[in-house]
Short mmCIF file of C-alpha atoms and ligand atoms in Angstrom, two decimals:
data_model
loop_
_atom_site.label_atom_id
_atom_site.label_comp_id
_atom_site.label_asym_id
_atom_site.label_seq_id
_atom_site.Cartn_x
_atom_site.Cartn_y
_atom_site.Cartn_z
CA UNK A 1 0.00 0.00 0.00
CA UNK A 2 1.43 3.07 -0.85
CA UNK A 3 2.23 6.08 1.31
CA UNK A 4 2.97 9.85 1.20
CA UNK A 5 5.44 11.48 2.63
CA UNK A 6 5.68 15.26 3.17
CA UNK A 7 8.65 17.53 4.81
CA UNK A 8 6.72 20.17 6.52
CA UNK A 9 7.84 23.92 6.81
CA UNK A 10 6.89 25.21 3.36
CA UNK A 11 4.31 28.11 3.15
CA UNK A 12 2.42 27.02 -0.32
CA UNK A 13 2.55 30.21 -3.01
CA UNK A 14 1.33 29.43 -6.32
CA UNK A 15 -2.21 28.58 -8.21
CA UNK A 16 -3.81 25.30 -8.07
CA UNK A 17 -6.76 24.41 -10.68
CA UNK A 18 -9.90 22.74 -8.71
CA UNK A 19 -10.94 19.62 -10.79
CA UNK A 20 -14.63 18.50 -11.33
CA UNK A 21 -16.38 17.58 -8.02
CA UNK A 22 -16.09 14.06 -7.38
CA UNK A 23 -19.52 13.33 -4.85
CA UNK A 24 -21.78 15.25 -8.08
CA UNK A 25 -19.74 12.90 -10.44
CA UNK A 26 -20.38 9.59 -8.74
CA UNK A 27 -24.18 10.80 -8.30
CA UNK A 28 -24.90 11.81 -11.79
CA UNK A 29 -23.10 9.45 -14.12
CA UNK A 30 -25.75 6.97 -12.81
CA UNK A 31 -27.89 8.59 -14.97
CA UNK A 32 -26.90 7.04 -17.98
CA UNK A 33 -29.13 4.28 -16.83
CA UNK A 34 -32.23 6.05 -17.49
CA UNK A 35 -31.59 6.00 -20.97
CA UNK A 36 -30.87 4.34 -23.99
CA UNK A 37 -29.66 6.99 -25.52
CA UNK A 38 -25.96 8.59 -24.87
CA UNK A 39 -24.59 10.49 -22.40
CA UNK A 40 -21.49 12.45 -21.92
CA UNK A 41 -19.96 14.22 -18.82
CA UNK A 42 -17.31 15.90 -18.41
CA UNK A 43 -14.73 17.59 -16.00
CA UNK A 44 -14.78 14.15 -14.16
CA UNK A 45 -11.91 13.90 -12.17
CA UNK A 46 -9.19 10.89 -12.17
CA UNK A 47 -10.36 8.85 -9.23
CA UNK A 48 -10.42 5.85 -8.34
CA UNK A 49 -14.51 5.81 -7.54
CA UNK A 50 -15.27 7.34 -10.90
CA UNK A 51 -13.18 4.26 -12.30
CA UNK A 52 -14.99 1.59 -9.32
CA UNK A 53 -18.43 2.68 -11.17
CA UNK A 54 -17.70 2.45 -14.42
CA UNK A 55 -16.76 -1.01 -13.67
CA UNK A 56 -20.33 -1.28 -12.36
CA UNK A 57 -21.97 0.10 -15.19
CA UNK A 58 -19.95 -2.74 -17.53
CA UNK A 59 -21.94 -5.45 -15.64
CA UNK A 60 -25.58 -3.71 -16.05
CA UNK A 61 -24.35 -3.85 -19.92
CA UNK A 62 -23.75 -0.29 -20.00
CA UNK A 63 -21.16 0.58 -22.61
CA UNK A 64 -18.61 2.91 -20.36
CA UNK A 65 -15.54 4.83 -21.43
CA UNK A 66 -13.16 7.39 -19.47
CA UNK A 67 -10.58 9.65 -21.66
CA UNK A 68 -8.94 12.81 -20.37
CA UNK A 69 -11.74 14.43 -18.15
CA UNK A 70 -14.78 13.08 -20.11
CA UNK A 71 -16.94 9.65 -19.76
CA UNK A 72 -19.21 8.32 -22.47
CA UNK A 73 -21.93 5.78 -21.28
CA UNK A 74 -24.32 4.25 -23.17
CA UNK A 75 -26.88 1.77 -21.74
CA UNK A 76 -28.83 0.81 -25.15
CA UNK A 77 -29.83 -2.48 -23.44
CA UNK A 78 -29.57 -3.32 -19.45
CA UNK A 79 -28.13 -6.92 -19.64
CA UNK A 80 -28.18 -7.37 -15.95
CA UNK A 81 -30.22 -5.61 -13.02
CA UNK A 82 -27.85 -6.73 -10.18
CA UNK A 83 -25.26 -4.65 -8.11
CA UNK A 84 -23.15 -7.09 -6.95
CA UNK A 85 -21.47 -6.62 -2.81
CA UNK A 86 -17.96 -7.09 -4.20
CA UNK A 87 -18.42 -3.24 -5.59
CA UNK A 88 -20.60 -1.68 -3.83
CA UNK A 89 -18.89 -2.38 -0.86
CA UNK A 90 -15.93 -0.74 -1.75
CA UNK A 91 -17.98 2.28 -2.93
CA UNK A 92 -21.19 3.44 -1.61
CA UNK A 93 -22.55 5.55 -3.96
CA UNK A 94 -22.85 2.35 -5.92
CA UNK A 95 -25.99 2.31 -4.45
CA UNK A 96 -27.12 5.13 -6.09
CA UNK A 97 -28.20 2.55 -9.05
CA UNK A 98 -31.10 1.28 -7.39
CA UNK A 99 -33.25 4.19 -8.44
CA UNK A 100 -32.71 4.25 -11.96
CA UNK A 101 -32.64 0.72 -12.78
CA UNK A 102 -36.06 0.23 -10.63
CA UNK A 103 -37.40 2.87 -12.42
CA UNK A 104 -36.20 1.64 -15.83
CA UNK A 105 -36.29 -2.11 -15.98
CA UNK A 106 -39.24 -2.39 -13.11
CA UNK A 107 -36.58 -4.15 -10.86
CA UNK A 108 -32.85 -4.33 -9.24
CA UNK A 109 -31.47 -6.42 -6.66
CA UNK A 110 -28.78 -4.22 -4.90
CA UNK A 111 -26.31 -5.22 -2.51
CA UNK A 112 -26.84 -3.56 0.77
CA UNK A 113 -23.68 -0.68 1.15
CA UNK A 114 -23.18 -1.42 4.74
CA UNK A 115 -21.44 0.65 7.54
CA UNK A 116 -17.92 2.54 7.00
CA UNK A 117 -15.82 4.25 8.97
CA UNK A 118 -17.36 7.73 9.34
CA UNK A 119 -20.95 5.39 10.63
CA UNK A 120 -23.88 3.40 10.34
CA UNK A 121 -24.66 4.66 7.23
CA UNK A 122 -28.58 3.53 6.57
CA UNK A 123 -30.27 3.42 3.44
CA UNK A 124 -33.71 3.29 5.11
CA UNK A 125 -34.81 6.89 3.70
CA UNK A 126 -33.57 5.93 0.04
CA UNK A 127 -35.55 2.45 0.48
CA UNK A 128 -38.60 4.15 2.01
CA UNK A 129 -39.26 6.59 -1.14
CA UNK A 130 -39.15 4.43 -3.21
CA UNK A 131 -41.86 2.10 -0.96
CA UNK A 132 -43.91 5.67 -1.44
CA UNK A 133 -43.43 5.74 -5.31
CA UNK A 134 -44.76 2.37 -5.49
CA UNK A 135 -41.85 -0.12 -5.31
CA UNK A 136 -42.39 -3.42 -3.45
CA UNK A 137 -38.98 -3.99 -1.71
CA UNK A 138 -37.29 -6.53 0.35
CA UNK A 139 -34.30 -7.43 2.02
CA UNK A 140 -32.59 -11.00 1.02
CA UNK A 141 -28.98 -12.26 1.80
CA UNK A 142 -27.94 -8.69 2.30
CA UNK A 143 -29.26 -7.46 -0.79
CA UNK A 144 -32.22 -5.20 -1.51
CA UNK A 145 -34.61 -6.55 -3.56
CA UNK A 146 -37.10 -4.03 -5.39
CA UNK A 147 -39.49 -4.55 -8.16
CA UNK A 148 -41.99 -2.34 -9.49
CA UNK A 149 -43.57 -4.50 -12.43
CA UNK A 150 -45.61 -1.71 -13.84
CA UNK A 151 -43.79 0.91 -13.16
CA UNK A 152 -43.44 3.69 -10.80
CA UNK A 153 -45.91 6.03 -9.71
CA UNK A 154 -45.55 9.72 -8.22
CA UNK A 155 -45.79 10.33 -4.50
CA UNK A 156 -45.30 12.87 -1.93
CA UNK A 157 -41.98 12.05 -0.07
CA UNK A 158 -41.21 13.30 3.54
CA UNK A 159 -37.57 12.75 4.40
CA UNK A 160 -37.36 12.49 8.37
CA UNK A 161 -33.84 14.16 7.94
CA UNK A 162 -31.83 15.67 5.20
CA UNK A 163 -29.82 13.50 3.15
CA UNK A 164 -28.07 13.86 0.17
CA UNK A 165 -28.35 10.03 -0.70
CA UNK A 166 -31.77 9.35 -0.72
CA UNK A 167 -32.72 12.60 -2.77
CA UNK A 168 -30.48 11.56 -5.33
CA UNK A 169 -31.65 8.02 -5.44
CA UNK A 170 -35.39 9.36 -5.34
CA UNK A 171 -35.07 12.46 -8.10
CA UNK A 172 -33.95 9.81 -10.63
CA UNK A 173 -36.71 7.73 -9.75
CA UNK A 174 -39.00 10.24 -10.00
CA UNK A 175 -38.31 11.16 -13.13
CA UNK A 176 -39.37 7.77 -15.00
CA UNK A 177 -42.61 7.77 -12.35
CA UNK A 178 -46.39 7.89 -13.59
CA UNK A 179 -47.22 11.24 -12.18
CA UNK A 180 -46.01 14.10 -9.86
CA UNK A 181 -43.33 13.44 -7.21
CA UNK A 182 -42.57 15.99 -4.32
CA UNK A 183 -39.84 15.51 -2.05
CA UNK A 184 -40.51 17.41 1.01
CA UNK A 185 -37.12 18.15 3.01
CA UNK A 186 -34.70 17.47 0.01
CA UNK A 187 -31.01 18.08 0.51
CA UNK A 188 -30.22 21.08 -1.24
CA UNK A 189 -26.64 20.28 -1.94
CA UNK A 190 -24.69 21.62 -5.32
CA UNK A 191 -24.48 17.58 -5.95
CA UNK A 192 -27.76 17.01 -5.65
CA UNK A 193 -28.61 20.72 -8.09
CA UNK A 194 -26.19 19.58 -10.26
CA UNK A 195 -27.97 15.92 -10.72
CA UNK A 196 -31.35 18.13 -11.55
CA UNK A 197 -29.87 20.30 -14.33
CA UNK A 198 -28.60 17.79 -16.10
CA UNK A 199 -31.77 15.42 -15.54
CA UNK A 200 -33.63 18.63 -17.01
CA UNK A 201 -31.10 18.61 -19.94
CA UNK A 202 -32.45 15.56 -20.55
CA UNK A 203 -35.91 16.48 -20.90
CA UNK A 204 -36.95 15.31 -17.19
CA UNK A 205 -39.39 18.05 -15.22
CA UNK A 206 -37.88 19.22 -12.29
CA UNK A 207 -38.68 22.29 -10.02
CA UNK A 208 -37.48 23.83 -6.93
CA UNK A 209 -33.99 22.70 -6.82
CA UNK A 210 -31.53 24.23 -4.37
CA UNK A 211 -35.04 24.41 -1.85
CA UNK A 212 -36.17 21.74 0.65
CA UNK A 213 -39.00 20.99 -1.65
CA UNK A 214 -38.32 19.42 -4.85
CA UNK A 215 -41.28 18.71 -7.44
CA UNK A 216 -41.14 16.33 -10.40
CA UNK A 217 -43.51 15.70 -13.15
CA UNK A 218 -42.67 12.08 -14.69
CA UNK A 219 -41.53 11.95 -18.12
CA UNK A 220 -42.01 8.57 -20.50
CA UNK A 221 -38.67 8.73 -21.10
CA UNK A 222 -35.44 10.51 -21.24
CA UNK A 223 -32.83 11.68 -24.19
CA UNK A 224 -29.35 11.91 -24.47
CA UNK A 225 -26.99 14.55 -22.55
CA UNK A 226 -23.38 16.37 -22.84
CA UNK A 227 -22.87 17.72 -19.30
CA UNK A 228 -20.29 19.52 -17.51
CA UNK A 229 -20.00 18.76 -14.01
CA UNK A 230 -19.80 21.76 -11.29
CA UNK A 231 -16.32 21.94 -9.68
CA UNK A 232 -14.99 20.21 -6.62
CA UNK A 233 -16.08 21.92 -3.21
CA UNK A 234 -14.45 19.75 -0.82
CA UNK A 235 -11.35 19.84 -3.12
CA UNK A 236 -11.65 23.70 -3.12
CA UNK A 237 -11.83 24.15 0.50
CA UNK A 238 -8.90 21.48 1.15
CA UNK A 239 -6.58 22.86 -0.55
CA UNK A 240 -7.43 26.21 1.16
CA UNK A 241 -7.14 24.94 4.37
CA UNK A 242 -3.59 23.40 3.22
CA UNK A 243 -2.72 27.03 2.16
CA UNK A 244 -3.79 28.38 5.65
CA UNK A 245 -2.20 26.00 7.73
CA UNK A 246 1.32 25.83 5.42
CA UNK A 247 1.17 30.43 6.30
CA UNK A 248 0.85 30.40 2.41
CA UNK A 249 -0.76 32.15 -0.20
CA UNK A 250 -2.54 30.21 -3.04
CA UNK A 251 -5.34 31.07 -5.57
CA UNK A 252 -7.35 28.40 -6.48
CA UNK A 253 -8.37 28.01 -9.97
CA UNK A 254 -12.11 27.42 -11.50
CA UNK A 255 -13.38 27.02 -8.01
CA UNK A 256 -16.91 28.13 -7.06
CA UNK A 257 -16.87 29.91 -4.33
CA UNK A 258 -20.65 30.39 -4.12
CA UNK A 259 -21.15 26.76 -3.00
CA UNK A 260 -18.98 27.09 0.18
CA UNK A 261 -19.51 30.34 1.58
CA UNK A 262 -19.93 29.02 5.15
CA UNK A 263 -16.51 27.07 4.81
CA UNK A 264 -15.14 30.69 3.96
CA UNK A 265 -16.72 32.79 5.93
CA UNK A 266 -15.45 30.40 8.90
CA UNK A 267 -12.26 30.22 7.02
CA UNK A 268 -11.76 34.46 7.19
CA UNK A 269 -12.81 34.50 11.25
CA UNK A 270 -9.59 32.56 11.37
CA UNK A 271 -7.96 35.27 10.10
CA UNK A 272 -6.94 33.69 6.94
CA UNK A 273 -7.88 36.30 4.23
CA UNK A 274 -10.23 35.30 1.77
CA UNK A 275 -10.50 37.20 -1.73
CA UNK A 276 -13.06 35.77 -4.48
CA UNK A 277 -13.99 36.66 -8.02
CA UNK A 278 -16.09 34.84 -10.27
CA UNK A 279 -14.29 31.47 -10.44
CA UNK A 280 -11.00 32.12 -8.65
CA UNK A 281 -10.46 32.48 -4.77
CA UNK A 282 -7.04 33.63 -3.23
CA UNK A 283 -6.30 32.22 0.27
CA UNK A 284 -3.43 34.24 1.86
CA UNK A 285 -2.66 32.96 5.31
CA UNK A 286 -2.48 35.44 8.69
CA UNK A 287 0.81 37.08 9.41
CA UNK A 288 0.18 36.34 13.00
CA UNK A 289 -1.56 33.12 14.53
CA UNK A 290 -4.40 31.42 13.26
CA UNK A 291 -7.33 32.40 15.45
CA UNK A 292 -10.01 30.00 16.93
CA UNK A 293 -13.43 29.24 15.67
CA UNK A 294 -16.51 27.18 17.07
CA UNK A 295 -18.33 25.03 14.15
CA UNK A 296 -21.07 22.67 13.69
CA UNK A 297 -21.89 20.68 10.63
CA UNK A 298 -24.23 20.37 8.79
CA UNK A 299 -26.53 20.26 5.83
CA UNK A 300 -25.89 22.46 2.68
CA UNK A 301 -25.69 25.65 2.93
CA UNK A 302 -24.46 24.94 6.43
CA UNK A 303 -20.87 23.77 7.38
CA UNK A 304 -19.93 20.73 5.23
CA UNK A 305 -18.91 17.52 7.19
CA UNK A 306 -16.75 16.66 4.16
CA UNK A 307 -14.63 19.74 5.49
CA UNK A 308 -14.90 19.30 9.20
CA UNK A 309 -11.24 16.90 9.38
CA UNK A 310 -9.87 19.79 7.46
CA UNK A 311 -10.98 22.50 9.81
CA UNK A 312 -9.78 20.28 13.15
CA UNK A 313 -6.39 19.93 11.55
CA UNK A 314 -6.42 23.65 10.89
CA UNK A 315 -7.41 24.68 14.72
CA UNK A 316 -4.77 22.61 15.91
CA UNK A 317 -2.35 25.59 15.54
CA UNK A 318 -4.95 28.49 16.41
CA UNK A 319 -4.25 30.44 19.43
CA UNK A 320 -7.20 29.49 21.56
CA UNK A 321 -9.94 26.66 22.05
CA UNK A 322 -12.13 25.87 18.95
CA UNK A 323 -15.14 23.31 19.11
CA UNK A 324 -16.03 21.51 16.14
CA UNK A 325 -19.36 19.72 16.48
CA UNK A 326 -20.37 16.88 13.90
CA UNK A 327 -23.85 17.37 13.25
CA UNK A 328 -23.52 14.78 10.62
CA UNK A 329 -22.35 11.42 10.81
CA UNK A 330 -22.00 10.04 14.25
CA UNK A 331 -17.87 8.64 14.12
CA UNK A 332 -16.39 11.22 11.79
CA UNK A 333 -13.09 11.97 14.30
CA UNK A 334 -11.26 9.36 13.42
CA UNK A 335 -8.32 11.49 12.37
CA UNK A 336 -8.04 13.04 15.96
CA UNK A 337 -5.84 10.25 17.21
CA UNK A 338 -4.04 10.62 14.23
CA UNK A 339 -3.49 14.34 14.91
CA UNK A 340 -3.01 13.72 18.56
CA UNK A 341 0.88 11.89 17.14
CA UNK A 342 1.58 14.79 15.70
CA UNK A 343 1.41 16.94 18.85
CA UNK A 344 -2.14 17.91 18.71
CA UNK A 345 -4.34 18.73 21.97
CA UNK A 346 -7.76 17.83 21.26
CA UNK A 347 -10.57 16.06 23.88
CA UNK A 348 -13.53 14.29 21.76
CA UNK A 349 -16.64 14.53 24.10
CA UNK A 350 -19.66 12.86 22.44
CA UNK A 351 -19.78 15.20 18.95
CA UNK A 352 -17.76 17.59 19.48
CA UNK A 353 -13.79 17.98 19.18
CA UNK A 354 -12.51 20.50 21.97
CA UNK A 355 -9.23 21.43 20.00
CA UNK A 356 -6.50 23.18 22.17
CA UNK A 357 -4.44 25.14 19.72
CA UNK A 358 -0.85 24.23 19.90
CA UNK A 359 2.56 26.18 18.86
CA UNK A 360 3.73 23.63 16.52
CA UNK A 361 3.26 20.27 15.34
CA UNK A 362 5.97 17.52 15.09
CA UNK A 363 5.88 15.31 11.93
CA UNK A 364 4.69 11.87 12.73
CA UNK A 365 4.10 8.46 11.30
CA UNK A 366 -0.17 8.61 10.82
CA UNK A 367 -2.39 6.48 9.16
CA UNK A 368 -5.69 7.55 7.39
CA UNK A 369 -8.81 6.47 7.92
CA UNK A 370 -10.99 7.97 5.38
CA UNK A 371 -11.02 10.25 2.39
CA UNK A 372 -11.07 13.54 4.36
CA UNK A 373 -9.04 12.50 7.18
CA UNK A 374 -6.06 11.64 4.52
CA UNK A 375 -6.62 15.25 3.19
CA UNK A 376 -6.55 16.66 7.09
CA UNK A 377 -3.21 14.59 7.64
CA UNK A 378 -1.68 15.79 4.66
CA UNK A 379 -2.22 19.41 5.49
CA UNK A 380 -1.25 19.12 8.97
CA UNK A 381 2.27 17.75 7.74
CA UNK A 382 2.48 20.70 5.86
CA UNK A 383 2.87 22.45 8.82
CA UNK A 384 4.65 20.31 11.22
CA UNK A 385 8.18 20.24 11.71
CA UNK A 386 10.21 17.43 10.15
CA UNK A 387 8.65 14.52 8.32
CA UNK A 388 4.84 13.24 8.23
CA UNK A 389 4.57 9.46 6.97
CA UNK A 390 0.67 9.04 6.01
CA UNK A 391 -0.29 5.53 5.57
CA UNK A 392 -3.43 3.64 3.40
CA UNK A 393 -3.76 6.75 1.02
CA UNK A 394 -5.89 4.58 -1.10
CA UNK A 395 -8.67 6.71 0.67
CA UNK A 396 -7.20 9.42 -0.64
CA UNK A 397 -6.73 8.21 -4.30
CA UNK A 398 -10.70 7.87 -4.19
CA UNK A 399 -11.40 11.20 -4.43
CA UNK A 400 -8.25 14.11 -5.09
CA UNK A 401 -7.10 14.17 -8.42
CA UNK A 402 -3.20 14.80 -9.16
CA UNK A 403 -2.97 15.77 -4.96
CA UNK A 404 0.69 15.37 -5.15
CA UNK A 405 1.60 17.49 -8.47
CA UNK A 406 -1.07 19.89 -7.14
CA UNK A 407 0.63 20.36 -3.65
CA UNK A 408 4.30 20.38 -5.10
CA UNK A 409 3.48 22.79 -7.77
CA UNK A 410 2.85 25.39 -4.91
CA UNK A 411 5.99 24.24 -3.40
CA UNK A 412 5.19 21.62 -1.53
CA UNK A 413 7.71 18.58 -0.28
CA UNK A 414 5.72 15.98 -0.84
CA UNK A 415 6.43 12.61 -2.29
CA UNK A 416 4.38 9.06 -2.72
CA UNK A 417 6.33 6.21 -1.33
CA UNK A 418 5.20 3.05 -3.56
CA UNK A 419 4.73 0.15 -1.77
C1 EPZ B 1 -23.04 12.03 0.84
O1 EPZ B 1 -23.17 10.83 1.59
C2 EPZ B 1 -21.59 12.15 0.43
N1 EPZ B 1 -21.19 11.00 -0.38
C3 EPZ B 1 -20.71 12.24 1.67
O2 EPZ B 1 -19.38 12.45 1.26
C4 EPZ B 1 -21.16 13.43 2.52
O3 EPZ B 1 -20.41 13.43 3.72
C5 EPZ B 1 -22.64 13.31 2.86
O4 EPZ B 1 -23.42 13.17 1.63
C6 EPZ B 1 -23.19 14.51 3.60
O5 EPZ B 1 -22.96 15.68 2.88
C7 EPZ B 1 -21.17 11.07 -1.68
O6 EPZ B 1 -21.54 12.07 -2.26
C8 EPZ B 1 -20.69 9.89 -2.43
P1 EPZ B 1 -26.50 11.47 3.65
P2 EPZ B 1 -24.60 10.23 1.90
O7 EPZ B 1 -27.47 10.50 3.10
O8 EPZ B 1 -25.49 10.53 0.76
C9 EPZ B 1 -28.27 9.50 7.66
C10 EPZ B 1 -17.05 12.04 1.21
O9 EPZ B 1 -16.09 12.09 2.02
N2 EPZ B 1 -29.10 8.66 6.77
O10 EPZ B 1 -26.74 12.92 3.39
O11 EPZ B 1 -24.41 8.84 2.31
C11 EPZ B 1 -26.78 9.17 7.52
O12 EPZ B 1 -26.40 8.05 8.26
C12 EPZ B 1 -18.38 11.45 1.59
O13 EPZ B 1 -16.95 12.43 0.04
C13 EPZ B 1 -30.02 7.78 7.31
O14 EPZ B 1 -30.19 7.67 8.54
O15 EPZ B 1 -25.02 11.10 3.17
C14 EPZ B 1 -26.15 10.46 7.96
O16 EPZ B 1 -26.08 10.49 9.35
C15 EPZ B 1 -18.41 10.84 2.94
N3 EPZ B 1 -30.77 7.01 6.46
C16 EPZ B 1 -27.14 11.52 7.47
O17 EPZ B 1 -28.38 10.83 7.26
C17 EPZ B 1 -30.64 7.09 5.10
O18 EPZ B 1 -31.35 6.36 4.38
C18 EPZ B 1 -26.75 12.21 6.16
O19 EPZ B 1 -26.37 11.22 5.21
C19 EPZ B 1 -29.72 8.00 4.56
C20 EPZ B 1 -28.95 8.77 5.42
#
């Protein structure tokens, strides 16, 4: 298993381009399945889970490709309505198949995604919405089971609590369904915005994304697509907090700073300066000490959970106390002991990280434990003196594109050690 290793100490100066976001990726080249026809999106990034589901798509019979940015799919015939638990174990947004394919082909039998290291994880809102649009489902062997013979029909959807999942999984539904469909309490994430336009694009009826209420009139059937998709947020706001913590000064490249305004507007009451124009943000770092900030997460527009390793990392060095509350999932601080080798003074009680801001950190051996938390880990040994070993960066390679050339473009010393 490979590992990185990164000599901390160097501020990072220089411009780093933000690649296509890879959560609105994974949830809208499953719409290929909708449609015979073909579809083509593009500013994918070069990760691994973009490559796990096109591996996917090659056992439903879909006809997948991935060149330089841009992925052609074309399901003209579903051979095969199963998602097998060899894949979407290793990826959950696998999972995000069952929609379409129930909605297409009247059935799927989906392997259950199971628990991960950030939760639980249940699927019980996805599974319930589509019980409302009609779907008779059951649970066999660890797989779900759904069939909806003659098709789906329209319903009015009351999610208990936000999630980004389920509305995705239910808005492609919808769109095949006999009928109107209204999602009460929809996430209104850019990923889940993103998954609309281009469902509209594609001749689906869809109104009032970006609100909690999302209304669709069912189509008979959809058309083909070309598609950009929206750029990374998470990747955006990462690589600002590794330009904060480093004392740097970075502008990030066709980023859009509209979708995290929270993250900055926490990012500036650190001190960090924050300048934005239309698709470019410049992250200069305080002269002085980073200064501390309380947080919770939580759904879009709020504070992303995707960024809250980042921000922990980042606090480690403030001069102060900061709280960071998970609002989200209900294990997401993995990376704390992590931190803790590296010097860091931080108490978990219940949801909430009490971090003690240090003067330094000390370079460490660290292993990662998810996606974000190899991002945190990273940025932290930008910082901290002498060398940071971060093990099992196959999390990371499932979700930053080019991290390394990015990072040592802006000066960083940073280096994969291949196994
Ligand atoms: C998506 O996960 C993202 N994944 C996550 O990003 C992100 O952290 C999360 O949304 C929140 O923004 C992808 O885009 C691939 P949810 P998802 O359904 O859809 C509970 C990353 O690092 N819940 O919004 O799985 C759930 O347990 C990843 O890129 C149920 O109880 O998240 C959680 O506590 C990690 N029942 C909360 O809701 C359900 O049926 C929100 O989950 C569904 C969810």
């Amino acid at each position: 298993m490979d590992k990185i290793k990164v000599t901390g100490g160097t501020p990072l100066k220089g411009q780093i381009r933000v690649s296509g976001s890879k959560n609105t990726a994974l949830a809208i080249m499953p719409v290929c399945l909708l449609t015979d026809q073909p579809v083509e999106l593009s500013n994918i990034p070069n990760v691994s889970d973009v490559h796990t589901l096109n591996t996917l798509f090659q056992q439903h019979g879909v006809d997948a490709s991935f060149k330089e940015g841009v992925v052609h799919l074309q399901a003209s015939e579903i051979t095969n309505t199963t998602a097998p638990y060899d894949i979407v174990s290793k990826m959950r947004a696998s999972f995000w198949v069952l929609g379409p394919l129930l909605a297409r082909m009247g059935e799927a039998k989906v392997s259950l995604p199971g628990g991960d290291a950030i939760g639980a994880r249940p699927v019980n809102f996805h599974l319930k919405g589509l019980e409302v649009l009609g779907a008779d489902i059951e649970l066999e062997s660890g797989y779900v089971i759904a069939k909806a013979p003659n098709g789906l029909t329209g319903g009015r959807i009351t999610m208990p609590h936000v999630s980004v999942g389920a509305t995705i999984t239910l808005l492609m539904a919808a769109t095949l369904a006999k009928g109107e469909t209204v999602i009460v309490n929809a996430a209104r994430e850019p990923d889940v915005c993103d998954l609309g336009e281009c469902l509209i694009k594609m001749g689906a009826k869809i109104e009032g994304l970006g609100t909690n209420i999302i209304r669709i009139q069912g189509v008979e059937s959809l058309s083909s697509v070309s598609h950009r998709i929206i750029p990374d947020r998470i990747e955006a706001g990462s690589y600002a907090v590794a330009a904060a913590i480093s004392g740097g000064d970075v502008e990030l490249l066709d980023a859009d700073c509209t979708h995290i305004e929270t993250f900055l507007n926490f990012l500036r009451a650190t001190g960090t300066a924050v300048d934005k124009s239309s698709d470019r943000i410049r992250i200069t770092a305080p002269d002085g000490r980073l200064q501390p900030v309380d947080i919770t997460t939580e759904a879009y527009p709020g504070y992303p959970t995707d960024l809250q390793a980042q921000m922990v990392a980042l606090m480690t060095l403030a001069e102060g106390t900061s709280t960071i509350t998970e609002g989200i999932f209900e294990n997401r601080f993995m990376h704390v002991p992590e931190l803790r080798r590296m010097g860091a003074k931080i108490d978990v009680q219940g949801k909430s990280a009490i971090i003690h801001g240090v003067d330094e950190l000390v370079g460490a051996e660290v292993m990662s434990t998810d996606l974000r938390a190899s991002v945190c880990l990273i940025s932290a040994g930008l910082k901290a003196k002498g060398d940071t070993v971060v093990s099992r960066v196959y999390h990371l390679d499932r979700g930053f594109e080019n991290l390394e050339e990015k990072l040592k473009a802006c000066g960083a010393q940073i280096e994969r050690l291949k196994s």
